[in-house]
């Protein structure tokens, strides 16, 4: 697995290289957005870790250019203050973000999830299982502890959007467009209402979530452990 | 003021005054004809008619009545001898009539002029009073000037009015135009000066084809402009005073930060450096457990440093006025859930109870900043709670606001200390050596206030502390 690190701080590059190599990844590092775009094309990495605060180019612009030729998963590294930049980067096609300073294990977990999603398509599983929760994608049936749940079509569409992107942070805008259609994007109230209803039906507690995690002001993430 | 004042009723020979004179004499004539048997009644009646004409119509009405009465008197008194003035009696009557008309007319005219002048002075005084009230209201100069030029239009009959001034290097311009009035009439340019310092000019313009400004009007304009100049000067001084105050606060903050920096930033750095150098030391032999312990310390101290730096940055942003909420429709209950979910690992030593009222409306708020508020409140509650204590978070609705209540089972805060805990770098007396930076609550309050909300401290029944935050459901301006 090849990881490309795009960050202008040499110390961060060194720390990431050491830690990632210790986990068996092959690592390439560059210091500017321009080099990042070029390296993404030339070296065909399996994953890009991209700092949003690059000196030469807006991180969102880097993502847009990379997305022009590649679907490589991109994880944003950014400081807490840059919330709106994060959302913009996610909407531009980034897969996830990690806030600096981050714990290495958190970054590695996100990286693994992103690589798994991007990996070779596993034979489509007709049924997903998360503990007592079963989602039969072929027949569009949801059962909890053996009992079939009544789920409205919109709720099902939302659930399907979430489970088909395990571990990925899905922005409000992305979910609204995916579930409600292209004309939507700002109607976060709908989304919130349906997420709440879905959580209730699935028996997930938002204050210690096992299935759906809220990222306030950004979106939602499916964290259900398949079993 | 009298010299150039518009001439009053003294000189006005109008249709109205002739009419009044005519009417009064006619009425007098009819009355005299009805009473002509009574000797001398005619003279008395005409004197009355002339007086009434002069009182109600002014000098010229009186004069018209006097002339007509002089003609009518002989006709009425001696119907057989038409128009005979050779009689001494009629001549005297005519002179008396005229004298009455002139005296009464002059007195009445003068009184009317006086009344007009008084009325005008009163209107002017009221206008000036209104202007000074507006101008000294302490509103921002731009808005005050906008209103100022608008107010001047009507009473001075202007087509447009414009003020441009330079205040502390900043150009301010206000302009008002009466719609539908052709511009290009006589124009008056008046300097805006305060304590001999020219600030700019006021330009007042009459509608096209109108007479130019009278001395009174010019003086009124000048008086109004002086008021505006004084108000602008006050606004300038206010702004300077605010800046000076901000400077003083900033200095105070710097001093506090400086003492805090030496302690709060250096302490974790010292632990980290000690741990790392110890691990790098080739001559030392650490077993696995010791290594783990050193590394855990380094991690904890790094997190602490990170929180502190974040808080200091937030505070700097607040002081620089850069803490502007990016408001979107935000569900406070959802933020509370997310914060609790994220902070679970830090709250393992406590029981956390989260209660959410159903169907809470959204509020226009910055979700990231609200997250910060709740995070700081929870951190604070955890810091002051005994191990195994319960932290209760309740989100509900109260009179136009979403209320979040975070209650702990800590030692509580004395009433006299309750305001102080929201000050930057303040640490409770109960826990002077606690790990907090003394910034969390100050930041929480700044954010809540920026949202037009309130934060305060209540005592819980168990003697602990409850932080109560109200975030308005309707957007409120600070």
Coordinates of C-alpha atoms in Angstrom, one line a residue, chain A residues 19 42 162 172 179 186:
Chain A
X19 CA 4.8 5.8 11.8
X42 CA 2.8 9.9 -11.4
X162 CA -24.7 5.5 5.3
X172 CA -25.0 17.3 5.0
X179 CA -31.3 10.8 -0.7
X186 CA -29.2 23.1 2.7

